[in-house]
Every structure is written in C-alpha cells, then in structure tokens.
PDB file of C-alpha atoms in Angstrom:
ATOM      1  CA  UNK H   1     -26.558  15.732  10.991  1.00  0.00           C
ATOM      2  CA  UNK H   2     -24.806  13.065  13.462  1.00  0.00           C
ATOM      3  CA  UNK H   3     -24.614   9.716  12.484  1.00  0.00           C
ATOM      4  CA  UNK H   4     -27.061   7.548  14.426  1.00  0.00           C
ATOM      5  CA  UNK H   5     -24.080   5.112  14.281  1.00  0.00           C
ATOM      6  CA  UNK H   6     -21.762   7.325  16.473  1.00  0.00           C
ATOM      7  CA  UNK H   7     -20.849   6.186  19.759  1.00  0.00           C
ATOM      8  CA  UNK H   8     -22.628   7.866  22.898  1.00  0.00           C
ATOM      9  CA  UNK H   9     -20.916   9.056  25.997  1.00  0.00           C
ATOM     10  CA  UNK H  10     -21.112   5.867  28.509  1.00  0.00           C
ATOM     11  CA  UNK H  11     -23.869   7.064  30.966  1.00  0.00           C
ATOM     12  CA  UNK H  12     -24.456   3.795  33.243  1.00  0.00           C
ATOM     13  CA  UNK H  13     -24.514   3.897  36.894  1.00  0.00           C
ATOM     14  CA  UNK H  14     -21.153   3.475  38.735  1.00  0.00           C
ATOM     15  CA  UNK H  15     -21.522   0.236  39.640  1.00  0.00           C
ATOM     16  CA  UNK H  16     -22.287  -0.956  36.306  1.00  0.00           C
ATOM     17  CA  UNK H  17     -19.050   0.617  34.969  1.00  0.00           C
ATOM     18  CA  UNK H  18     -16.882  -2.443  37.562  1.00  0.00           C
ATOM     19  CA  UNK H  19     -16.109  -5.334  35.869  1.00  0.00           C
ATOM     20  CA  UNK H  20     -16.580  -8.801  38.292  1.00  0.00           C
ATOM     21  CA  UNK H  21     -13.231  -9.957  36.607  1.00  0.00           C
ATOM     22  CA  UNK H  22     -10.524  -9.685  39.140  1.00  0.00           C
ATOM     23  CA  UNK H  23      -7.999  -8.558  36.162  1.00  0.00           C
ATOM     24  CA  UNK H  24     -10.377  -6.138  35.409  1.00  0.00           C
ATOM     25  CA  UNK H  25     -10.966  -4.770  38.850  1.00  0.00           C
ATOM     26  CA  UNK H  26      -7.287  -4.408  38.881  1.00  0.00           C
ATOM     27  CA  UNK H  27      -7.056  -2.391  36.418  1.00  0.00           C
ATOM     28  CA  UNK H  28      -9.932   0.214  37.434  1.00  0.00           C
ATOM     29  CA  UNK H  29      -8.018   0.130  40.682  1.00  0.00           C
ATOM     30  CA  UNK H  30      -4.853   1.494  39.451  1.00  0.00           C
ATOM     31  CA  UNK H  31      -6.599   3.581  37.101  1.00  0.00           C
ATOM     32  CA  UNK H  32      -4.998   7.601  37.316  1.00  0.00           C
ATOM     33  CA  UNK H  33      -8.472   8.830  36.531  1.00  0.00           C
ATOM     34  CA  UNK H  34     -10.488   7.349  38.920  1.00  0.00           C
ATOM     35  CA  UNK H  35     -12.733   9.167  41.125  1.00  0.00           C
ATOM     36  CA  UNK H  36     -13.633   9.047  44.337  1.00  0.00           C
ATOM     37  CA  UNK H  37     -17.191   8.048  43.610  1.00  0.00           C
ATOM     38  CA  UNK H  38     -16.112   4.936  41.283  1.00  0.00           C
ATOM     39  CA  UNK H  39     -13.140   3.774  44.184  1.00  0.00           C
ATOM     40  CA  UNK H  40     -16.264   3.660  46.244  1.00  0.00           C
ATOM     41  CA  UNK H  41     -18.505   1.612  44.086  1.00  0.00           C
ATOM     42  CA  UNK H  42     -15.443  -1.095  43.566  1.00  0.00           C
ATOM     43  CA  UNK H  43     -15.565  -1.241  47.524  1.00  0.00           C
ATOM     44  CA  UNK H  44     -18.829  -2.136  47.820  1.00  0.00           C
ATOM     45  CA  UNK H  45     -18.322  -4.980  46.236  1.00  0.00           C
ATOM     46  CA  UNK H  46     -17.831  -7.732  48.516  1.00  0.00           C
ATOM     47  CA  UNK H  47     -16.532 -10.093  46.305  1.00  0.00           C
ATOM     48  CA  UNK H  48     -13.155  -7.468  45.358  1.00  0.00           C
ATOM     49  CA  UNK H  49      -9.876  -9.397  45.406  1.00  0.00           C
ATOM     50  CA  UNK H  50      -7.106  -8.448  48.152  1.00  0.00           C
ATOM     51  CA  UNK H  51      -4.896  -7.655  45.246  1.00  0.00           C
ATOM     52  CA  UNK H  52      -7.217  -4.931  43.676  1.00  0.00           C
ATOM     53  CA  UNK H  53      -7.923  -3.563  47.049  1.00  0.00           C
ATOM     54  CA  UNK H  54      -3.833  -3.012  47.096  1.00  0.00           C
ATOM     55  CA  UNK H  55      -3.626  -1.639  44.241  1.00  0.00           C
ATOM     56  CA  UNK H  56      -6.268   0.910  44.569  1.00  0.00           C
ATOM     57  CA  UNK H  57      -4.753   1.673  48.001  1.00  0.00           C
ATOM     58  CA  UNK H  58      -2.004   3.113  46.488  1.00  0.00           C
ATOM     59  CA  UNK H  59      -3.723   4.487  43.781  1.00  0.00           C
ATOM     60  CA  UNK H  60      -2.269   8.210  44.826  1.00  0.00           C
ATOM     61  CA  UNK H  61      -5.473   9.737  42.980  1.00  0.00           C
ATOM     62  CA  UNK H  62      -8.310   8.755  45.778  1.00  0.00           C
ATOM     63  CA  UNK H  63      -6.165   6.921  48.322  1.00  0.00           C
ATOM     64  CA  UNK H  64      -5.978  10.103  50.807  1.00  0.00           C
ATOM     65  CA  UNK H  65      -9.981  10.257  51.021  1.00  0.00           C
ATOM     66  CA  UNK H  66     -11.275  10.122  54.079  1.00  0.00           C
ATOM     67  CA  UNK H  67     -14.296   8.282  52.682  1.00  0.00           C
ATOM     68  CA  UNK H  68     -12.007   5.495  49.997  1.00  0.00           C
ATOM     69  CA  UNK H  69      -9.964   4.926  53.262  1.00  0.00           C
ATOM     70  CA  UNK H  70     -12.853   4.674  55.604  1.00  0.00           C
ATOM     71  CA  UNK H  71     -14.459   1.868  53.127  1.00  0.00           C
ATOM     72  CA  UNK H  72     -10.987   0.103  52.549  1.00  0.00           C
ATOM     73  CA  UNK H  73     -11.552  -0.269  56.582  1.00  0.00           C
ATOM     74  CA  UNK H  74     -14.317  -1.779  56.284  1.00  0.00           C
ATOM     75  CA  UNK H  75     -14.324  -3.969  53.401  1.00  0.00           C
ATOM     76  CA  UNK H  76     -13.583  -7.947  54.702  1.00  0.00           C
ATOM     77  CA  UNK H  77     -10.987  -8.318  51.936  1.00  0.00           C
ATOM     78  CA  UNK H  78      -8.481  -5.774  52.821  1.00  0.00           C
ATOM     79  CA  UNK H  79      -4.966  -6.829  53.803  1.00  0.00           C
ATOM     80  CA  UNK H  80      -3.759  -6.162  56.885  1.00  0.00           C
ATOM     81  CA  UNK H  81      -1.009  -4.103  55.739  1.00  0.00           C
ATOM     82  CA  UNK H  82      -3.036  -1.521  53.821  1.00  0.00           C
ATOM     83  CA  UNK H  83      -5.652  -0.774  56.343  1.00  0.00           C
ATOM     84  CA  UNK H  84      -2.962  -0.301  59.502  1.00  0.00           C
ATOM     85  CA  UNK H  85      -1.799   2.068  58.360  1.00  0.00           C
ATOM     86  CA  UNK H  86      -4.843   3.894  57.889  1.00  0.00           C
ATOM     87  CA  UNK H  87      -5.660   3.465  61.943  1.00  0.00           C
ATOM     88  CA  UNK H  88      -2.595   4.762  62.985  1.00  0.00           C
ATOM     89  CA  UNK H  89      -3.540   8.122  60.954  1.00  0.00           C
ATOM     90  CA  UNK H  90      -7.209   8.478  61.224  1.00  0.00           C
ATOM     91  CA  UNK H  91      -9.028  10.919  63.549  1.00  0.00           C
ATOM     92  CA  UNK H  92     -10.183   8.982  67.025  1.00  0.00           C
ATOM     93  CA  UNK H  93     -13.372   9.582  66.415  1.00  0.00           C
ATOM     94  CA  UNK H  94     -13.436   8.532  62.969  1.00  0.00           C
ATOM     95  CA  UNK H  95     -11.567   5.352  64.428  1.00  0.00           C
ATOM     96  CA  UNK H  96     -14.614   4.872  67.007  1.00  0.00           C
ATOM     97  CA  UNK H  97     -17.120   5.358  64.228  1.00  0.00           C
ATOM     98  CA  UNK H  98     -15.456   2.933  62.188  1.00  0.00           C
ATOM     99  CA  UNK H  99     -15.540   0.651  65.090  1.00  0.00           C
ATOM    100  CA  UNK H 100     -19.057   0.991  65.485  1.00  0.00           C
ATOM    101  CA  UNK H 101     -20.056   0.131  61.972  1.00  0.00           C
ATOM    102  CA  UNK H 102     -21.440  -3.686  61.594  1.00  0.00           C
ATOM    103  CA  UNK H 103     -19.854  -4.950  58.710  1.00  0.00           C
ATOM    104  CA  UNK H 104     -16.090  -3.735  60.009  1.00  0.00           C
ATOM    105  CA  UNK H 105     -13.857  -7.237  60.385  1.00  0.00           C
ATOM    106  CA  UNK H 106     -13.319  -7.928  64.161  1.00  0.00           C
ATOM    107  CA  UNK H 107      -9.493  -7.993  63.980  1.00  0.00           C
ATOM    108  CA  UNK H 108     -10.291  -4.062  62.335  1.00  0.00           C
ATOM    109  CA  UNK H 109     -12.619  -3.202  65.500  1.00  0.00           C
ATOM    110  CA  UNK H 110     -10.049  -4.379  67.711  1.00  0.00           C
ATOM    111  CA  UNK H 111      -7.033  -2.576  65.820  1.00  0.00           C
ATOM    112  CA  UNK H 112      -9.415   0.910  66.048  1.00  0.00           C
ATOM    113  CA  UNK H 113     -10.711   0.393  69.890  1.00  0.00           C
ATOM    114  CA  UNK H 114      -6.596  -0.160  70.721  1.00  0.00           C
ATOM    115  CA  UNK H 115      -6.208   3.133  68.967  1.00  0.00           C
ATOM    116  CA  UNK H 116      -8.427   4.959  70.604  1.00  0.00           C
ATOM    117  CA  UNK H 117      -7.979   3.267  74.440  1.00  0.00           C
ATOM    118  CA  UNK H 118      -3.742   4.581  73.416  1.00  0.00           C
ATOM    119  CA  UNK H 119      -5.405   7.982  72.593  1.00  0.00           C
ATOM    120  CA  UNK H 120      -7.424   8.603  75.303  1.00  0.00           C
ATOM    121  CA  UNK H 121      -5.532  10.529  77.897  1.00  0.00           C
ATOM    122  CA  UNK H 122      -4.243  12.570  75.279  1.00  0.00           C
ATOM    123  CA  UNK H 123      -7.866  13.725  73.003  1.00  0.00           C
ATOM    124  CA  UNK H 124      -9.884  16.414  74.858  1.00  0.00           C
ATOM    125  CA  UNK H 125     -12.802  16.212  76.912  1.00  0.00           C
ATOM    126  CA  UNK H 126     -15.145  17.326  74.858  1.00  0.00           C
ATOM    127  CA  UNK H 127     -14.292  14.088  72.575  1.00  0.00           C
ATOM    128  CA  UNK H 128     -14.001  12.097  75.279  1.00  0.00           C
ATOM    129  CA  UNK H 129     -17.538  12.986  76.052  1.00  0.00           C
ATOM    130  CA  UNK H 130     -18.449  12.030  72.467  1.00  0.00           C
ATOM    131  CA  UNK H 131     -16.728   9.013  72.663  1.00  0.00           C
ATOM    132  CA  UNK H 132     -18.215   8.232  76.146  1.00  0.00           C
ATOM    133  CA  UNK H 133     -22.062   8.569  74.932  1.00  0.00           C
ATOM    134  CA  UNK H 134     -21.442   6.829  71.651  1.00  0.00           C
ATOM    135  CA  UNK H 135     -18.895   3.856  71.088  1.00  0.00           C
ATOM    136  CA  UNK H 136     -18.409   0.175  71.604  1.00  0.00           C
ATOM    137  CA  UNK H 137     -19.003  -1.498  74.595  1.00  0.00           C
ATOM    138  CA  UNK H 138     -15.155  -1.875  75.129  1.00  0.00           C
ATOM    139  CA  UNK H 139     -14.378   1.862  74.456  1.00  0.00           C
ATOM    140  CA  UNK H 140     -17.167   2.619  76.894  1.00  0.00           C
ATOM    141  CA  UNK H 141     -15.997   0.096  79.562  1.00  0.00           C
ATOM    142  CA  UNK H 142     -12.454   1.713  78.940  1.00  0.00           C
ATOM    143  CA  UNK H 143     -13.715   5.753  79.557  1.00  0.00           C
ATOM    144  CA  UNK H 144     -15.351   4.591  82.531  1.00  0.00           C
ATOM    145  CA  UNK H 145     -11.818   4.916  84.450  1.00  0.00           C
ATOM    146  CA  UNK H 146     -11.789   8.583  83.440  1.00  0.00           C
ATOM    147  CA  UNK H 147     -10.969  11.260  85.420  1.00  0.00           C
ATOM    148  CA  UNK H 148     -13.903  13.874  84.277  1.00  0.00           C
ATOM    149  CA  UNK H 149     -17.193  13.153  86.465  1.00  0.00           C
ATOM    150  CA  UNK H 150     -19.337  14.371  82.948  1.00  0.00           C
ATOM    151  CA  UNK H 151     -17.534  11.354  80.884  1.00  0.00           C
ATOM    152  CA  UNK H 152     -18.022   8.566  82.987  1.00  0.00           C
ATOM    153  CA  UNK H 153     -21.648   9.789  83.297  1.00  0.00           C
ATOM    154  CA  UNK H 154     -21.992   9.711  79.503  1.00  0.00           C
ATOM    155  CA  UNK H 155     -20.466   5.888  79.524  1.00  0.00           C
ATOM    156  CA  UNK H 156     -22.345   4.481  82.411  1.00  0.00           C
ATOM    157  CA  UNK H 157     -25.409   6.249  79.841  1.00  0.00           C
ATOM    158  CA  UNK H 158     -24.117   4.496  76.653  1.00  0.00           C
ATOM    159  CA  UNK H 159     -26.420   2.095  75.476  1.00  0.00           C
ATOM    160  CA  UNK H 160     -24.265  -0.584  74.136  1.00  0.00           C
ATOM    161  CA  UNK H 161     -21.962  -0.752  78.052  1.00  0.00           C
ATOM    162  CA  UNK H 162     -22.570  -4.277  79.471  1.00  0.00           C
ATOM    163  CA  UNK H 163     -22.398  -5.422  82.651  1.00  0.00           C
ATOM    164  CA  UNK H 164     -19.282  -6.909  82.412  1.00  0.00           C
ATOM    165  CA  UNK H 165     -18.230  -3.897  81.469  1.00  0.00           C
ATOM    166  CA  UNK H 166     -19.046  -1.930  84.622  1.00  0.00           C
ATOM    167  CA  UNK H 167     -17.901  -4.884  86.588  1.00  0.00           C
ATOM    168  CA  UNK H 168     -14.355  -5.720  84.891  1.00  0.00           C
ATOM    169  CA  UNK H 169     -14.134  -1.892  85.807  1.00  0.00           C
ATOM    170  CA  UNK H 170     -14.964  -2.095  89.525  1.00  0.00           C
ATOM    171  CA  UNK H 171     -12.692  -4.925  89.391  1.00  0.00           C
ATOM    172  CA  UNK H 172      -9.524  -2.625  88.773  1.00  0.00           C
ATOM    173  CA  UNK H 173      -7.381  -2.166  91.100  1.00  0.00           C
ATOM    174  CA  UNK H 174      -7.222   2.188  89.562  1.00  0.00           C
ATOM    175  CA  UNK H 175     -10.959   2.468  89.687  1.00  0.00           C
ATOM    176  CA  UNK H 176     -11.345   5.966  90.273  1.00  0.00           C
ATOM    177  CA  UNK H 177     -13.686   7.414  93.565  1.00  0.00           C
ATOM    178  CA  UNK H 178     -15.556   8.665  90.522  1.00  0.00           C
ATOM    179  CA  UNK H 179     -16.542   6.310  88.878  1.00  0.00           C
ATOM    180  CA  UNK H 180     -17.211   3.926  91.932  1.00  0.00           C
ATOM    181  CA  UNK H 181     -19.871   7.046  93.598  1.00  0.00           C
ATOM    182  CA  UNK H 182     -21.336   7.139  90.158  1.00  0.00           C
ATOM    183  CA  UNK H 183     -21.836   3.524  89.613  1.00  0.00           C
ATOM    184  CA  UNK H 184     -23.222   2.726  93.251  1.00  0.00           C
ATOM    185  CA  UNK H 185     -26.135   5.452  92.277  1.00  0.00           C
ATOM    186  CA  UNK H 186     -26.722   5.171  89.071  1.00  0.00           C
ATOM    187  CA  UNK H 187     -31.135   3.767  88.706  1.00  0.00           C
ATOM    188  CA  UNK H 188     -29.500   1.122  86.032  1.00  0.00           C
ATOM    189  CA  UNK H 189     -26.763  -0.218  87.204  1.00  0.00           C
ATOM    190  CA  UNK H 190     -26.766   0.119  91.151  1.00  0.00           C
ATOM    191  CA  UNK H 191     -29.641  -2.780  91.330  1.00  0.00           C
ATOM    192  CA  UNK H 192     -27.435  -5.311  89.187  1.00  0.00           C
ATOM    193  CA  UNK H 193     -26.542  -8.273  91.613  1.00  0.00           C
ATOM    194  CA  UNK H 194     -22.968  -8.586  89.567  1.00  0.00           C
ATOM    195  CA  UNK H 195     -22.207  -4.854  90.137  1.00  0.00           C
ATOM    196  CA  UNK H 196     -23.538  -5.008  93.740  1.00  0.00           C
ATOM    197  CA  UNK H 197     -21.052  -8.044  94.094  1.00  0.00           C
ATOM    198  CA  UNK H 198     -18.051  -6.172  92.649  1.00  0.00           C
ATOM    199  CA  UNK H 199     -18.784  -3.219  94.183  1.00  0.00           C
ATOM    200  CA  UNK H 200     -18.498  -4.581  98.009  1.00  0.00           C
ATOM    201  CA  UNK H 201     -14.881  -5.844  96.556  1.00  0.00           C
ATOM    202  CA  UNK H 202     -13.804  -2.397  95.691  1.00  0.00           C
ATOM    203  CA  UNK H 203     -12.371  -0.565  98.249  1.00  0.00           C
ATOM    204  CA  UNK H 204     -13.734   2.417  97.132  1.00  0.00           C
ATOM    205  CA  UNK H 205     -17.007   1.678  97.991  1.00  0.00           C
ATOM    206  CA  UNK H 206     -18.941   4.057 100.751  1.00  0.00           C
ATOM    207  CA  UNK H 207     -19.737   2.440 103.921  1.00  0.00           C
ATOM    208  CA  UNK H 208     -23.074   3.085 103.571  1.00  0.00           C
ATOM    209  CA  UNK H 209     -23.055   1.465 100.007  1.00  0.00           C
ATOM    210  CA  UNK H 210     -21.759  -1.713 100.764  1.00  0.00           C
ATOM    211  CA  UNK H 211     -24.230  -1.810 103.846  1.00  0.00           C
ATOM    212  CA  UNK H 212     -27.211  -1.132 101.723  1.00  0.00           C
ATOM    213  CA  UNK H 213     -26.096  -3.772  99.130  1.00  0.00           C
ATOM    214  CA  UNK H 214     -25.035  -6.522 102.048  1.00  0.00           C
ATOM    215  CA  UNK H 215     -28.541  -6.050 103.216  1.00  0.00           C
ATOM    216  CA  UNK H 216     -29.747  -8.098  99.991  1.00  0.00           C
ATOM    217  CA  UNK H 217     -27.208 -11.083 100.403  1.00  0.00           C
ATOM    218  CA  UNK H 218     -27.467 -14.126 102.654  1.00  0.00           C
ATOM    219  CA  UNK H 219     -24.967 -14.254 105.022  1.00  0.00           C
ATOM    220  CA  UNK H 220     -22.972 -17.023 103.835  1.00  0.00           C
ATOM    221  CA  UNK H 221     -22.882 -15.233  99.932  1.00  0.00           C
ATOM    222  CA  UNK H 222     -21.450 -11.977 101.961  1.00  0.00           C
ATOM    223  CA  UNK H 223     -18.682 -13.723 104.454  1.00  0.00           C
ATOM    224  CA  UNK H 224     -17.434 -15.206 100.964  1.00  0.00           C
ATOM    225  CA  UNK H 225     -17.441 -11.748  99.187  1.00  0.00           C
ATOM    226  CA  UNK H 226     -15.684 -10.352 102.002  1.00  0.00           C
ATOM    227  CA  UNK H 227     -12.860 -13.264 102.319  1.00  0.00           C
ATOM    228  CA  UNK H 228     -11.697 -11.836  99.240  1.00  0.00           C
ATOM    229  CA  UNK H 229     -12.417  -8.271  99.082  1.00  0.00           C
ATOM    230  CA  UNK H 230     -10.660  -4.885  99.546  1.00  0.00           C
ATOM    231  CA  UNK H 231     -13.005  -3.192 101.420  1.00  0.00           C
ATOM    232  CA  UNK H 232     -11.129  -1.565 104.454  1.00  0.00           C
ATOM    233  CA  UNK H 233     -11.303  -3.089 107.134  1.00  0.00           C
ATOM    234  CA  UNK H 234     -13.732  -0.724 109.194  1.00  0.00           C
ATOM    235  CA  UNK H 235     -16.179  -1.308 106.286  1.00  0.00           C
ATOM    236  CA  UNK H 236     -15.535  -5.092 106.520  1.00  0.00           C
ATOM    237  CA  UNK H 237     -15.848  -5.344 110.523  1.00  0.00           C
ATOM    238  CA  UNK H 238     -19.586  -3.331 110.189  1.00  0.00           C
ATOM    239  CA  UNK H 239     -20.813  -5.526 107.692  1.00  0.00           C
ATOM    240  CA  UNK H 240     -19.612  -8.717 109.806  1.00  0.00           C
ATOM    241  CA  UNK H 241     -21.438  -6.923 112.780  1.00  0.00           C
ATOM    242  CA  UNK H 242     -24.196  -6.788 110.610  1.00  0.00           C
ATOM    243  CA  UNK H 243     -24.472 -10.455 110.103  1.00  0.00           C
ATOM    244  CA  UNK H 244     -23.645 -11.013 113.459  1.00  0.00           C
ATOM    245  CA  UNK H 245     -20.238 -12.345 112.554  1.00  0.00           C
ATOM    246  CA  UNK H 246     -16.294 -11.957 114.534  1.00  0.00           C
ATOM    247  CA  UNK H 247     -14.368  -9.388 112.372  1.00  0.00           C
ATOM    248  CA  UNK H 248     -12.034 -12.457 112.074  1.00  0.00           C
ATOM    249  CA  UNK H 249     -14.572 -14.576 109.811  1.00  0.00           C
ATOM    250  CA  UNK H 250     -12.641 -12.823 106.992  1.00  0.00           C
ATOM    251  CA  UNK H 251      -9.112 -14.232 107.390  1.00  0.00           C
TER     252      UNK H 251
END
C-alpha cells in the first residue's frame, strides 16, 4: 500500500505553475522542457520582465511556434530586437492579424502594417482580397491604390477605413481610374463632403462627377477648390461655366 506521505504528481493549472519572481520566470523561460502551452501562460502575464521574454525567445524548444511568437508580438514587454525579427518572417496575413489585435504595442502595429504595405505587390489577389475586407484602417487606406477592381471594392467595404483614409488616397498623385470610379459611386462614401472635396482635386474624376458634386458647393467654396486642383482643364472651364465664372478665375 502507498504511503499517504508520498508526493503526488503536480496537477495545478498552467498558470499556477509561473512563479511572479522575475528570477524565477527566468528560469521557466530557458527551461529545455517547456511546452508550448506553459511559454504561453508566462506570456500572458503582463507583468513578465524583458529579460525573461529574451530568454524564452531563444528558448529553441517553443521559440519557432507560430502561436509563442505570435504572443511574444503582442506582449508590451518584448524588446524590440526579439520581436523584429519575428515580422520580417511571419506570414502577411498573420502580420495583419497581429496588427489587428488590441493589446499589440503601437510601435508593433506599425512595424507589421510596414510589412505588409512592402508585401503587397508581391502576395496574391486572393490575399489581397482578405487583407482588403479585413485589416487596419492604414492597410485598408493602403490597398485602396490597387490595381484589382474586386480589392479596392473589399477596402472601400472594410469597416474600420476612415475618411481620411479615402481622402489621403484621392489625394495621391497614382490614384488609380479604379479606385477614383469606385469611390465617386460608392452609397457610403460618395455623399462625404471631404471625399466630394478631394475628389474634384483629382484629375481622375469624371466630368459628370465633379459636376454633380460642384452642384452642392457655393460658388466661392468651388472657385477655391478649383485654384488648386488637377482637374483638366475642360472639366475645370464647365464647372466655371457652371457658376457663371471666366475659365481664368482659376489662375
């Protein structure tokens, strides 16, 4: 019969098993036996020193994990020189969902929309269209300039593109015809005063766009639109005509 005073197998919860002590959490880092599921329970700790967070980086045993390096991403503590590495190597859309995720440090985000924004022109178009219909605002903003008619659908769709957004992009100077027919129609963003404003600046713009969005200005809010716009000149002398303005109110 076993003695009642034998020790038990330790059965407590994961998170139980981490030690608050920073020494402590050093040592679990480096640990060669540690599993994945225990290098994720020391992440979620918030309060997990930079110098444990090291050392379990290069803890060769759960350090490739998509999910360890994922949550080294993520956590607030993590040197910059253990999670770069990680963007440069992750999958793009791993990088965007990363990205996404509300507790992910800004100067991460930022690192991981760069990333993607380099990797664009190169992923294919079905990820593009993922990307398009679910990323940041910036990421969105950035596959509105895309070439596809289907992805710059999905981004003028994604819920989290602001209006800056759309307008920084009519703004550019390599705005695609795409993008600027799609904007100009689209039920959301075609009524915006800011994107009505940037569109009659865009050369781009249809003739019969810019005259159905000069229609809602006052004359003296279009002549100054048009002193500075890149409308052709065609364009600019109708909607003068319209306002019953010389062609050469524009300079």
């Amino acid at each position: 019969m076993a003695s009642t005073d034998s020790p038990v197998p330790d059965a407590r919860p994961a998170n139980d098993l981490v030690d608050e002590s920073a020494e402590a959490l050093i040592a679990s880092a480096s640990d060669s036996g540690l599993t994945e599921g225990l290098a994720l329970a020391l992440l979620q700790q918030t309060a997990m020193p930079a110098a444990a967070i090291e050392t379990l980086a290069k803890n060769r045993a759960v350090a490739s994990g998509r999910k360890v390096q994922r949550a080294l991403l993520l956590h607030r503590h993590t040197p910059r020189q253990v999670w770069l590495p990680f963007v440069r190597n992750m999958a793009t859309l791993e990088l965007a969902a990363v990205a996404l995720s509300s507790t992910v440090p800004a100067e991460v985000q930022r690192a991981c929309e760069d990333a993607v924004i380099v990797r664009v022109k190169t992923i294919s178009l079905g990820e593009r269209k993922t990307l398009a219909r679910r990323s940041t605002s910036r990421l969105a903003g950035a596959l509105l300039l895309d070439s596809d008619r289907a992805v710059v659908h999905a981004a003028l769709g994604n819920g989290r593109l602001t209006e800056a957004g759309v307008v920084q992009a009519l703004l550019r100077p390599d705005t695609s015809h795409v993008f600027v027919e799609a904007v100009c129609h689209h039920a959301k963003w075609s009524v915006r005063r800011e994107v009505r404003l940037a569109a009659l600046r865009n050369e781009k713009t249809p003739l019969g766009v810019a005259l159905h969005f000069a229609h809602a200005l006052r004359p003296p809010e279009l002549r100054e639109i048009l002193h500075g716009s890149h409308l052709r000149s065609d364009i600019k002398q109708a909607l003068l005509h319209e306002i019953g303005e010389r062609p050469c109110a524009t300079g």
